[in-house]
mmCIF file of C-alpha atoms and ligand atoms in Angstrom:
data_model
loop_
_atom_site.group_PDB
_atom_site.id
_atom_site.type_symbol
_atom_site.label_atom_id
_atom_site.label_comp_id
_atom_site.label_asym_id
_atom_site.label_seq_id
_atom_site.Cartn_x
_atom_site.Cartn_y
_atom_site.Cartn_z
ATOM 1 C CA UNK A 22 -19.867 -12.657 10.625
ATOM 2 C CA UNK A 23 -16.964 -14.272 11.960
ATOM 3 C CA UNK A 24 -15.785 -13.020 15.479
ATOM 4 C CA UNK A 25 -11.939 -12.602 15.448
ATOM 5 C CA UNK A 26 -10.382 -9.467 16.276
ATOM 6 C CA UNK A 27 -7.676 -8.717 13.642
ATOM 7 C CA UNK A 28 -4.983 -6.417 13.449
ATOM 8 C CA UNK A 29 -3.361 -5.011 10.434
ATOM 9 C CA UNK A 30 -0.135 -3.411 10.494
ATOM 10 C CA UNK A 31 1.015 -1.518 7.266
ATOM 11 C CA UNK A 32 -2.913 -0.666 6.849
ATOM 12 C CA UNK A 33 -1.896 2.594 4.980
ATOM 13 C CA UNK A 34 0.222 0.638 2.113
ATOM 14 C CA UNK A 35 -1.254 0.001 -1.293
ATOM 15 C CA UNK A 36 -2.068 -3.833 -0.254
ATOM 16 C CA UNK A 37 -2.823 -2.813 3.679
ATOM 17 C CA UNK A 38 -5.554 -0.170 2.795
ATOM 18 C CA UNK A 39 -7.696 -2.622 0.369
ATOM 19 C CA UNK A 40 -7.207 -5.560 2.657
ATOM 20 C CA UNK A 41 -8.250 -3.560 6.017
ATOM 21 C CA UNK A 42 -11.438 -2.856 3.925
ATOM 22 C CA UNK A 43 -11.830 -6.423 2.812
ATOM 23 C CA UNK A 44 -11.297 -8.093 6.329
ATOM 24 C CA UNK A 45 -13.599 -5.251 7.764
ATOM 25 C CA UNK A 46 -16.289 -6.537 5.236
ATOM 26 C CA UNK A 47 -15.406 -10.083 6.101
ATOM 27 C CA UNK A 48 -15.443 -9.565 10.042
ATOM 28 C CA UNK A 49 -17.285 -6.832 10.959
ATOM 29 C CA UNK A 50 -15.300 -3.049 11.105
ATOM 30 C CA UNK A 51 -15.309 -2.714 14.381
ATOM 31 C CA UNK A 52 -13.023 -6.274 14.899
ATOM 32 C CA UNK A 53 -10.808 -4.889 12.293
ATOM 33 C CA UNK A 54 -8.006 -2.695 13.757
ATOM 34 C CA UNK A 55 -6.035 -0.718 11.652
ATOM 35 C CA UNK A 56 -2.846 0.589 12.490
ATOM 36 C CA UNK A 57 0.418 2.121 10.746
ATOM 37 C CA UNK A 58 3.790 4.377 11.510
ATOM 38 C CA UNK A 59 1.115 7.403 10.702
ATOM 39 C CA UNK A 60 -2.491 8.549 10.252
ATOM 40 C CA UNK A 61 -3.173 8.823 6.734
ATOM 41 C CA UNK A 62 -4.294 11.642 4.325
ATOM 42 C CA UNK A 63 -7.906 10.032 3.983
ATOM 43 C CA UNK A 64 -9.343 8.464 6.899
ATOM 44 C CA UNK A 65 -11.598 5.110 6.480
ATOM 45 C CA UNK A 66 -13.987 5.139 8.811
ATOM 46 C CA UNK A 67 -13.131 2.225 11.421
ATOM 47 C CA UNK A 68 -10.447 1.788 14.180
ATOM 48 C CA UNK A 69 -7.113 2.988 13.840
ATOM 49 C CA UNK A 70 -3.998 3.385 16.119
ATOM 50 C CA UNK A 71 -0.344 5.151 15.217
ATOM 51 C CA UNK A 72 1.867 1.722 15.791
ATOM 52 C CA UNK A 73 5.682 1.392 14.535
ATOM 53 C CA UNK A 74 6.155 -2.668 14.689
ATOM 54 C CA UNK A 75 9.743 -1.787 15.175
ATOM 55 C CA UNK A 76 8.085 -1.629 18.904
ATOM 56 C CA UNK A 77 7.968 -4.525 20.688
ATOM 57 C CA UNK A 78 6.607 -3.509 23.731
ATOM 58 C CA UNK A 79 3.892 -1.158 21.782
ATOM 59 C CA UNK A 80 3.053 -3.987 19.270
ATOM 60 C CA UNK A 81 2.492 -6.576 22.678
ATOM 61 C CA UNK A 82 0.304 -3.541 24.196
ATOM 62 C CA UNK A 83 -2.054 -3.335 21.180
ATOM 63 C CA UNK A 84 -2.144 -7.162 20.846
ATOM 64 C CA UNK A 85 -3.542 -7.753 24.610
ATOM 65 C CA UNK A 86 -5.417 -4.843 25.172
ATOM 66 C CA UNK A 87 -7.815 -5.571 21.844
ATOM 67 C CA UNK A 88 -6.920 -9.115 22.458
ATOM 68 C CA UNK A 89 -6.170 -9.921 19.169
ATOM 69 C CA UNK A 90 -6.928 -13.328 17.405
ATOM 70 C CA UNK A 91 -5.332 -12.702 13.921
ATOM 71 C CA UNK A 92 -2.500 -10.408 12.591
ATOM 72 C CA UNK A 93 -1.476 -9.216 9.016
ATOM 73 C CA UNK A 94 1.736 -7.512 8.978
ATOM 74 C CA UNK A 95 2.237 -5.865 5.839
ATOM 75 C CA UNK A 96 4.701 -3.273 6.677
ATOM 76 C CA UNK A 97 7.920 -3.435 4.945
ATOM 77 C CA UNK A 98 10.207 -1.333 2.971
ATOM 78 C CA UNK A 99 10.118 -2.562 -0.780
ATOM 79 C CA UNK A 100 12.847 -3.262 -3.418
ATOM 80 C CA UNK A 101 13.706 -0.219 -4.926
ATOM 81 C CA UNK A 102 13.659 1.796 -1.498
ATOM 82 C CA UNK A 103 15.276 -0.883 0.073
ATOM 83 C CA UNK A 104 18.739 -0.295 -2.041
ATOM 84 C CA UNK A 105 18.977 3.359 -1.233
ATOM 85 C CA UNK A 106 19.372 2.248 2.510
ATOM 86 C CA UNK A 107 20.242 -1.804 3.011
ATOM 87 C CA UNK A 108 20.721 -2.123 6.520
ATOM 88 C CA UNK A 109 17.958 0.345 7.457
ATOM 89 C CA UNK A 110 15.535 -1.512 5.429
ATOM 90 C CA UNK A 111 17.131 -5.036 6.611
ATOM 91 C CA UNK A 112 16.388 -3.850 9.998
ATOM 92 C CA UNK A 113 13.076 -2.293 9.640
ATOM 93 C CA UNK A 114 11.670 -5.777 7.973
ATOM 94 C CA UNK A 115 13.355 -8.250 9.741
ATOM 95 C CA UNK A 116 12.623 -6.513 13.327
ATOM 96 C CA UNK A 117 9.093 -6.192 12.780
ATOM 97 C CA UNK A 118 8.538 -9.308 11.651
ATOM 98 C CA UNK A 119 10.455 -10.745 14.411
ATOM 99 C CA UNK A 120 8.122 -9.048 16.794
ATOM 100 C CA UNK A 121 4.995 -10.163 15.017
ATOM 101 C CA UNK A 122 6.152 -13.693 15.487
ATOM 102 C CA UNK A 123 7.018 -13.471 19.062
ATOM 103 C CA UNK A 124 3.925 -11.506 20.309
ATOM 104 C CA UNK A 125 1.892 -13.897 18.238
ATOM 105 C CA UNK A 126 3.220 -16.806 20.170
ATOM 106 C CA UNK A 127 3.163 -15.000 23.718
ATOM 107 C CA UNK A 128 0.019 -13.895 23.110
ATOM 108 C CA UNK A 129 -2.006 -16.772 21.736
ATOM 109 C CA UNK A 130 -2.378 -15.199 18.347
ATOM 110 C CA UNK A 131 -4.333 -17.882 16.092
ATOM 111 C CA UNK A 132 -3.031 -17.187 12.902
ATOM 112 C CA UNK A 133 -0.746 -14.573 11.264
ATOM 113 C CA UNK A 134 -0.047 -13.631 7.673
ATOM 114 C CA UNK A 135 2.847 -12.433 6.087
ATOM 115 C CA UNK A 136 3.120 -10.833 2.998
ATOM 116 C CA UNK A 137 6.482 -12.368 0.471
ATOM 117 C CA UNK A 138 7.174 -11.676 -2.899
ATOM 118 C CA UNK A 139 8.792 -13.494 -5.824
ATOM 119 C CA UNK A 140 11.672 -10.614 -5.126
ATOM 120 C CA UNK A 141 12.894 -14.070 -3.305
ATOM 121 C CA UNK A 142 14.017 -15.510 -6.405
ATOM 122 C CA UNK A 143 17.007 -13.900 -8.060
ATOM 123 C CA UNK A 144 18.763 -14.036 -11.699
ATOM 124 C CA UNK A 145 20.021 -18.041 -10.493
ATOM 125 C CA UNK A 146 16.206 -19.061 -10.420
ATOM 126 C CA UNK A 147 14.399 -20.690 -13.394
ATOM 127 C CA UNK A 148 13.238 -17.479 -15.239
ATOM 128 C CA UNK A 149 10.160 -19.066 -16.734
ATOM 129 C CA UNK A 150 6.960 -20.508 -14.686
ATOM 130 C CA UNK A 151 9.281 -20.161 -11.581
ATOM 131 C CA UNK A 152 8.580 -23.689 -9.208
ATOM 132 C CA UNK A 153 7.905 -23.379 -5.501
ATOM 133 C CA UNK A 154 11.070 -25.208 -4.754
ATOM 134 C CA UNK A 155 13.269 -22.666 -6.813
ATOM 135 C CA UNK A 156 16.770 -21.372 -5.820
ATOM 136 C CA UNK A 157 16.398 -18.374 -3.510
ATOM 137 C CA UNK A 158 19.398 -16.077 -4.269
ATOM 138 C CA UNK A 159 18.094 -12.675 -4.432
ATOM 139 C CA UNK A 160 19.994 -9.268 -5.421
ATOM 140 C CA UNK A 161 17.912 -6.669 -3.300
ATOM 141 C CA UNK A 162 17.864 -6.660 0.080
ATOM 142 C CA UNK A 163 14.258 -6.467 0.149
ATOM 143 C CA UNK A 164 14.412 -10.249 -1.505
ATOM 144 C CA UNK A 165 16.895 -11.300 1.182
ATOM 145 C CA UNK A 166 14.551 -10.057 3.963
ATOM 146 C CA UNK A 167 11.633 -11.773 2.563
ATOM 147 C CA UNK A 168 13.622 -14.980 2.356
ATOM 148 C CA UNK A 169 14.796 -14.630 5.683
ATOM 149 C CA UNK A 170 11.329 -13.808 6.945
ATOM 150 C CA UNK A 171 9.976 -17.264 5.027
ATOM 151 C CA UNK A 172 12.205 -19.299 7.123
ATOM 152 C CA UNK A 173 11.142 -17.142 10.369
ATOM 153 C CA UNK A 174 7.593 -18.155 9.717
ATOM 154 C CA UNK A 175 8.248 -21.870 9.015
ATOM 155 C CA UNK A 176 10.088 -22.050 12.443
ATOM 156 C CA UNK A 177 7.678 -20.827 14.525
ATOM 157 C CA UNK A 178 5.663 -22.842 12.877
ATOM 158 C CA UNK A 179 7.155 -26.216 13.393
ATOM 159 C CA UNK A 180 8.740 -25.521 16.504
ATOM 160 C CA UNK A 181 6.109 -23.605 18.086
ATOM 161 C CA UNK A 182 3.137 -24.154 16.343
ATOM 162 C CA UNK A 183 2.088 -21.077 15.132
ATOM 163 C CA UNK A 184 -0.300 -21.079 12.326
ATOM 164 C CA UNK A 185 1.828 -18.568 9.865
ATOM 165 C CA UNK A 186 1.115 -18.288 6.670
ATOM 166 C CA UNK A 187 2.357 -16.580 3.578
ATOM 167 C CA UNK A 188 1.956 -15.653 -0.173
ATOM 168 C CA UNK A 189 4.588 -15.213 -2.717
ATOM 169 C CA UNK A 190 2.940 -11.374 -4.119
ATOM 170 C CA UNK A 191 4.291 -10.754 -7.808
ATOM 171 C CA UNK A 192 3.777 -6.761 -8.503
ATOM 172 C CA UNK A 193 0.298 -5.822 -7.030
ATOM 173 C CA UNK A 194 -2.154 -3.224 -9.559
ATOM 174 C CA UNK A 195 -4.942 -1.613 -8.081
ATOM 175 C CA UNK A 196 -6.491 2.028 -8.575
ATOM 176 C CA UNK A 197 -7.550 2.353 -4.573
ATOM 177 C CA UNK A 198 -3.892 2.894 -3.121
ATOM 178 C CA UNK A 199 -0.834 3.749 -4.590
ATOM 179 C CA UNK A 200 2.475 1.566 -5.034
ATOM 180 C CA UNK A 201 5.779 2.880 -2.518
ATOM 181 C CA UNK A 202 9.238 2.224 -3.637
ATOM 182 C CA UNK A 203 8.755 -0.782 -5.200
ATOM 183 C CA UNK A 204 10.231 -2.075 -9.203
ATOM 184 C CA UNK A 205 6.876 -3.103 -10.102
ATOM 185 C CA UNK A 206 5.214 0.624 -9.305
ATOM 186 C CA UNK A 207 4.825 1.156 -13.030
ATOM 187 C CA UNK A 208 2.239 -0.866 -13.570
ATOM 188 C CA UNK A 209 0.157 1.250 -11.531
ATOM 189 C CA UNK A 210 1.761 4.694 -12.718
ATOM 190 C CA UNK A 211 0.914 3.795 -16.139
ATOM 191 C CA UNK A 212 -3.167 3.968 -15.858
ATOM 192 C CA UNK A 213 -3.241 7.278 -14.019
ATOM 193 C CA UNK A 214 -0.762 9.067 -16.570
ATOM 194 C CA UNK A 215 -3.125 7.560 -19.289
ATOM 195 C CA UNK A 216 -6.628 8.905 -17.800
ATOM 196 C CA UNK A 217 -5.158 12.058 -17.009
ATOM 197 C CA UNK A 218 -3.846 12.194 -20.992
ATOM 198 C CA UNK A 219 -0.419 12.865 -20.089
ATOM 199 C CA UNK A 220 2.266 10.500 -21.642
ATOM 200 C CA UNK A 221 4.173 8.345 -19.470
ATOM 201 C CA UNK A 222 7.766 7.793 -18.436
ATOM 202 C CA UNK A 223 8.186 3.642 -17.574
ATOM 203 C CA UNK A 224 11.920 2.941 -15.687
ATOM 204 C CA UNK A 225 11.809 -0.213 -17.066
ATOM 205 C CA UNK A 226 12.624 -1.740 -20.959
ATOM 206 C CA UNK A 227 9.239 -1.613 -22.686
ATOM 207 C CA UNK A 228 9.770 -5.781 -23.132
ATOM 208 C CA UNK A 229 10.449 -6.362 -19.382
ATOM 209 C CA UNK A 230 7.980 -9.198 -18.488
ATOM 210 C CA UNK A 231 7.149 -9.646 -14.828
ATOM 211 C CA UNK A 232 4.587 -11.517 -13.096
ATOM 212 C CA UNK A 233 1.609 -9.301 -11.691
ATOM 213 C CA UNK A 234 -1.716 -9.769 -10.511
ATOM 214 C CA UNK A 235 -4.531 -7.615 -10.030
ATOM 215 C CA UNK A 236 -6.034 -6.557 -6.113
ATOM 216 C CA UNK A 237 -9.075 -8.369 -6.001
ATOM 217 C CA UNK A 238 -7.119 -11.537 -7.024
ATOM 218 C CA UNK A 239 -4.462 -10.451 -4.375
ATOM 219 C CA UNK A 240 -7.140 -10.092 -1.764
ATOM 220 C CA UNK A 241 -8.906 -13.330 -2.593
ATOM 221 C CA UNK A 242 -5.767 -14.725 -2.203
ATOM 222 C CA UNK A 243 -5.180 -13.449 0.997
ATOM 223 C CA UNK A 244 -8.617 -14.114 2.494
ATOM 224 C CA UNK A 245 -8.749 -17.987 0.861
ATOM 225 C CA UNK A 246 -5.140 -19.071 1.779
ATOM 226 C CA UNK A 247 -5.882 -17.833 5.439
ATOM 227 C CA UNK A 248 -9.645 -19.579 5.580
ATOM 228 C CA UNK A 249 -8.370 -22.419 3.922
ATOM 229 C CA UNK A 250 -8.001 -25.811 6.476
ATOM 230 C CA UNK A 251 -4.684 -26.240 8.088
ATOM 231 C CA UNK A 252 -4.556 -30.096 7.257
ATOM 232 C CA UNK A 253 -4.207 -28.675 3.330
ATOM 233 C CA UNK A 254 -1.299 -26.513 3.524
ATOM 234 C CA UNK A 255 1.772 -28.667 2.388
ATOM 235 C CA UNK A 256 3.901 -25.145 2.447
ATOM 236 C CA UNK A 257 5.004 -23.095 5.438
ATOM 237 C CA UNK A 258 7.303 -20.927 3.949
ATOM 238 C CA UNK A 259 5.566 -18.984 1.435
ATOM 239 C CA UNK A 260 3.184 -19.896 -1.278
ATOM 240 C CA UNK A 261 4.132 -19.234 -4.964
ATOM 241 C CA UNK A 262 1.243 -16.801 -6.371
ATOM 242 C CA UNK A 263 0.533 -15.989 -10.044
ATOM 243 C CA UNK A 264 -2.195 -13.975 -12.285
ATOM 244 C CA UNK A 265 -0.539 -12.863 -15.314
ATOM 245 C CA UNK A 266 2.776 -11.908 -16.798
ATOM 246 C CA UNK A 267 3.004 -8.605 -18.884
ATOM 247 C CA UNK A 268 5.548 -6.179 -20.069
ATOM 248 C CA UNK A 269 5.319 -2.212 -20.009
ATOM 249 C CA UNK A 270 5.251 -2.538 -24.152
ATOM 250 C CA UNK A 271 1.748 -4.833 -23.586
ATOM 251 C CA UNK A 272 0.202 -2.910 -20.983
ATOM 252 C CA UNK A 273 0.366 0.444 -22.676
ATOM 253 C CA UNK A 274 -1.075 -1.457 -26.149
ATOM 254 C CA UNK A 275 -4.154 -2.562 -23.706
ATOM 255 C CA UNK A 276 -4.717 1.057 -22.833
ATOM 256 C CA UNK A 277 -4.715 2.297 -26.222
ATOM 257 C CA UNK A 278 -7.549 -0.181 -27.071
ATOM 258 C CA UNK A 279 -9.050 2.572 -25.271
ATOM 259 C CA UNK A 280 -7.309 5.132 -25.220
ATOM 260 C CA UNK A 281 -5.910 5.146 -28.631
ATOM 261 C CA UNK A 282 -3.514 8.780 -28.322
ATOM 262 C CA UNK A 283 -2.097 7.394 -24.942
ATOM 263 C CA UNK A 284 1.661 7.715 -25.437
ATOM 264 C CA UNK A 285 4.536 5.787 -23.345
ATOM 265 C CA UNK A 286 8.601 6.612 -23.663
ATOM 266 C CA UNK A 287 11.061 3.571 -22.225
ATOM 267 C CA UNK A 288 13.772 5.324 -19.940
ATOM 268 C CA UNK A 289 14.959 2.669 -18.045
ATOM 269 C CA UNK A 290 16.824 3.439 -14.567
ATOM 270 C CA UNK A 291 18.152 1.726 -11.544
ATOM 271 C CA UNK A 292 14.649 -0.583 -11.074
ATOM 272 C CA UNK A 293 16.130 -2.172 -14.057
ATOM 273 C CA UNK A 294 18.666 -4.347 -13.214
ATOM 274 C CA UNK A 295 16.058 -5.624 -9.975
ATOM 275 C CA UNK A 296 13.700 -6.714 -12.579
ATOM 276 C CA UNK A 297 16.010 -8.272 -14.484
ATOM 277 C CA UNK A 298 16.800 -10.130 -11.618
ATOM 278 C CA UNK A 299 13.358 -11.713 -11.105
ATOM 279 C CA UNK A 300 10.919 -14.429 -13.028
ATOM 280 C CA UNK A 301 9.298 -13.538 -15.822
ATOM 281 C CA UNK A 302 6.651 -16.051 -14.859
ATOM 282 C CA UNK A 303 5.241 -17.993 -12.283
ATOM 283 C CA UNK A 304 4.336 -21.846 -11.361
ATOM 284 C CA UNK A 305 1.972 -21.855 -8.292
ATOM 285 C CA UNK A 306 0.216 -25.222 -8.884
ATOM 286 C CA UNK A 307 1.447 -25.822 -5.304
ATOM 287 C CA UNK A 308 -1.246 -23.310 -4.073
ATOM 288 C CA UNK A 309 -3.981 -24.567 -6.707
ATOM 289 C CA UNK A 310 -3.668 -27.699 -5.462
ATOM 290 C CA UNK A 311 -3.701 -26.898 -1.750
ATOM 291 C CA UNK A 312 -6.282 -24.765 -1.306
ATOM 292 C CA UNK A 313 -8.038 -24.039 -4.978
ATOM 293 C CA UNK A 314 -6.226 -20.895 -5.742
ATOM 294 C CA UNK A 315 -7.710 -19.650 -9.010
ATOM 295 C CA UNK A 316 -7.208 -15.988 -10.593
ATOM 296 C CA UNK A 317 -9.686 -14.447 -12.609
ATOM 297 C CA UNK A 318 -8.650 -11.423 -14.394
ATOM 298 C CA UNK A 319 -6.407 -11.056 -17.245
ATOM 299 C CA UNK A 320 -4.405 -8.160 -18.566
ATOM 300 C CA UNK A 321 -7.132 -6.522 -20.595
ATOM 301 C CA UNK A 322 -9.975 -7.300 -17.760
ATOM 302 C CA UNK A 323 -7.580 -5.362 -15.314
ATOM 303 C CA UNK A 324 -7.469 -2.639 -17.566
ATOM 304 C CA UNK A 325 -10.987 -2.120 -18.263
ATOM 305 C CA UNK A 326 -11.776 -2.277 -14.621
ATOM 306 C CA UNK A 327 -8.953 0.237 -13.749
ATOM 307 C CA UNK A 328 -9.521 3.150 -16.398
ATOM 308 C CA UNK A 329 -13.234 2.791 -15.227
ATOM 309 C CA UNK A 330 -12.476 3.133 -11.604
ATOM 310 C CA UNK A 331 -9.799 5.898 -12.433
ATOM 311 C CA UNK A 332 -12.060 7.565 -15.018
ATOM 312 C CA UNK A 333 -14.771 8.591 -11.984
ATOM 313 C CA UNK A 334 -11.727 9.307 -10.082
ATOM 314 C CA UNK A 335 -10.396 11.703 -12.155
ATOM 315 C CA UNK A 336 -13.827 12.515 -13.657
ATOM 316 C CA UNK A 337 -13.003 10.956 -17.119
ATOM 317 C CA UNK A 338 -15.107 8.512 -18.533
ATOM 318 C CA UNK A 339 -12.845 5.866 -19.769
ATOM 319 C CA UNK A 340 -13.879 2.110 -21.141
ATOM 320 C CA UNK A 341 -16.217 0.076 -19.468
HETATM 321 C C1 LIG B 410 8.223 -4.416 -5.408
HETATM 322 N N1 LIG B 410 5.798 -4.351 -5.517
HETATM 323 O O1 LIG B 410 8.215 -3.990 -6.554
HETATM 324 C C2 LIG B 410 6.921 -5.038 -4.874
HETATM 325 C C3 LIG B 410 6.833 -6.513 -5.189
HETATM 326 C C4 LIG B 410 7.249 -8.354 -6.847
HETATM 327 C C5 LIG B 410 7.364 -6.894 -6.550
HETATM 328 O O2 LIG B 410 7.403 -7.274 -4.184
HETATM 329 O O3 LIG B 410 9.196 -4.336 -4.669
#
């Protein structure tokens, strides 16, 4: 058991609440501090705190007093959310990050992670198997932050040091959280509407392809970049990250492999346009190469894994 004593902010969020578990596996619960803007429905057991990273005093309190050695900050308003209010959601991710950085350095913080997304890239990109070194001219603001936020990281890094590092998350699936205001929330939607046996509504075109990848690969991920040797990592802005590509028309055909009478209607809205704007695929042979990165599930393994987990959820037995 490793002894670090982490932080997570953003530990309620679909990614934060499956990585607090994962790190608290990995280093022990009790060095495993969870903390978000508010308590959440269904406590985990383990430590948590009320903390709004907005704070910077509150975030530098939290960081000495439990003397902190790593820090994940995966708070941040997502794509979709982000357009209804720019500048509040401009604010909200840039000044938390901002403070995650500084209290980092002030505070002797080891290593940080921060979460991007391949919202970076926008319609000017290469659409297909996206390159690390691709144009970065995103349409949401939630792209624009996480862009901004890339370049944040790599300065501290080379000017101050700081061992920052970050992955490039295409849409995240997982039955133990749920999505928030994000264009890639369908893909999680879509499973519980199907176990339930009630048809489903998708915002998007049923042929929009986007790149996704399923939690345990996005935890991995997580866990292996930030274990990985510091001598390896030849990028310090963010790390392009890939597990599949799928669109809303092949997802729903996976579920009727099991689910045969599961029907989906296309009534595409505003998410639209955003994932229009984005890669259909990925290239992250950068992060391969640097530090093995390797996913292991496919479309129809994530699906068999997620109408079993959601079938005992919802007391349906489903595949498997
Ligand atoms: C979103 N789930 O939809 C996030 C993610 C690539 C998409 O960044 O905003």
């Amino acid at each position: 058991m490793k002894q670090d004593n982490i932080l997570v902010i953003g530990a309620n969020g679909q990614i934060g609440a499956v990585l607090t578990e994962a790190l608290r596996e990995a280093y022990g619960t009790d060095h495993v501090l969870a903390t978000d803007i508010r308590a959440a429905e269904t406590a985990t057991p383990g430590p948590f705190e009320i903390l709004d990273a907005c704070n910077g005093a509150a975030l530098n309190e939290i960081v000495r007093r439990w003397r902190i050695t790593q820090i994940y900050h995966l708070a941040a308003i997502l794509s979709a959310r982000g357009e209804e209010n720019p500048l509040w959601a401009w604010n909200l991710n840039m000044t938390s990050w901002l403070n995650v950085l500084k209290t980092s350095l002030d505070n002797g913080v080891a290593k940080v992670f921060y979460p991007s997304s391949i919202a970076v890239f926008g319609p000017d990109a290469v659409k297909q198997n996206t390159p690390q070194d691709a144009v970065l001219i995103p349409t949401t603001v939630y792209g624009i932050s996480k862009v901004a936020g890339e370049n944040w990281a790599n300065y501290y890094h080379h000017k101050y040091g700081l061992d920052v590092r970050s992955l490039r998350y295409p849409g995240i699936i997982g039955y133990q959280s749920d999505p928030g205001g994000g264009t890639t929330d369908y893909a999680v939607h879509i499973y519980h509407y199907a176990v339930k046996g009630e048809p489903y509504e998708c915002f998007l075109r049923a042929d929009t392809a986007l790149p996704m990848l399923y939690m345990p690969d996005a935890i991995r991920a997580t866990l292996e970049l930030m274990e990985a040797p510091a001598q390896n990592l030849s990028v310090r802005t963010s790390y392009n990250l890939a597990g599949m590509t799928f669109t809303p028309a092949e997802v729903a055909a996976s579920i009727q492999k099991y689910l045969p009478d599961f029907q989906v209607r296309y009534q595409p809205d505003a998410r639209q346009k955003i994932a229009d704007s984005w890669p259909a695929s990925i290239d992250d042979s950068r992060a391969r190469h640097d530090w093995g990165w390797m996913p292991q599930y496919n479309l129809d393994a994530m699906t068999r894994d997620m109408l079993q987990h959601l079938g005992e959820r919802y007391g349906r037995k489903v595949g498997g």
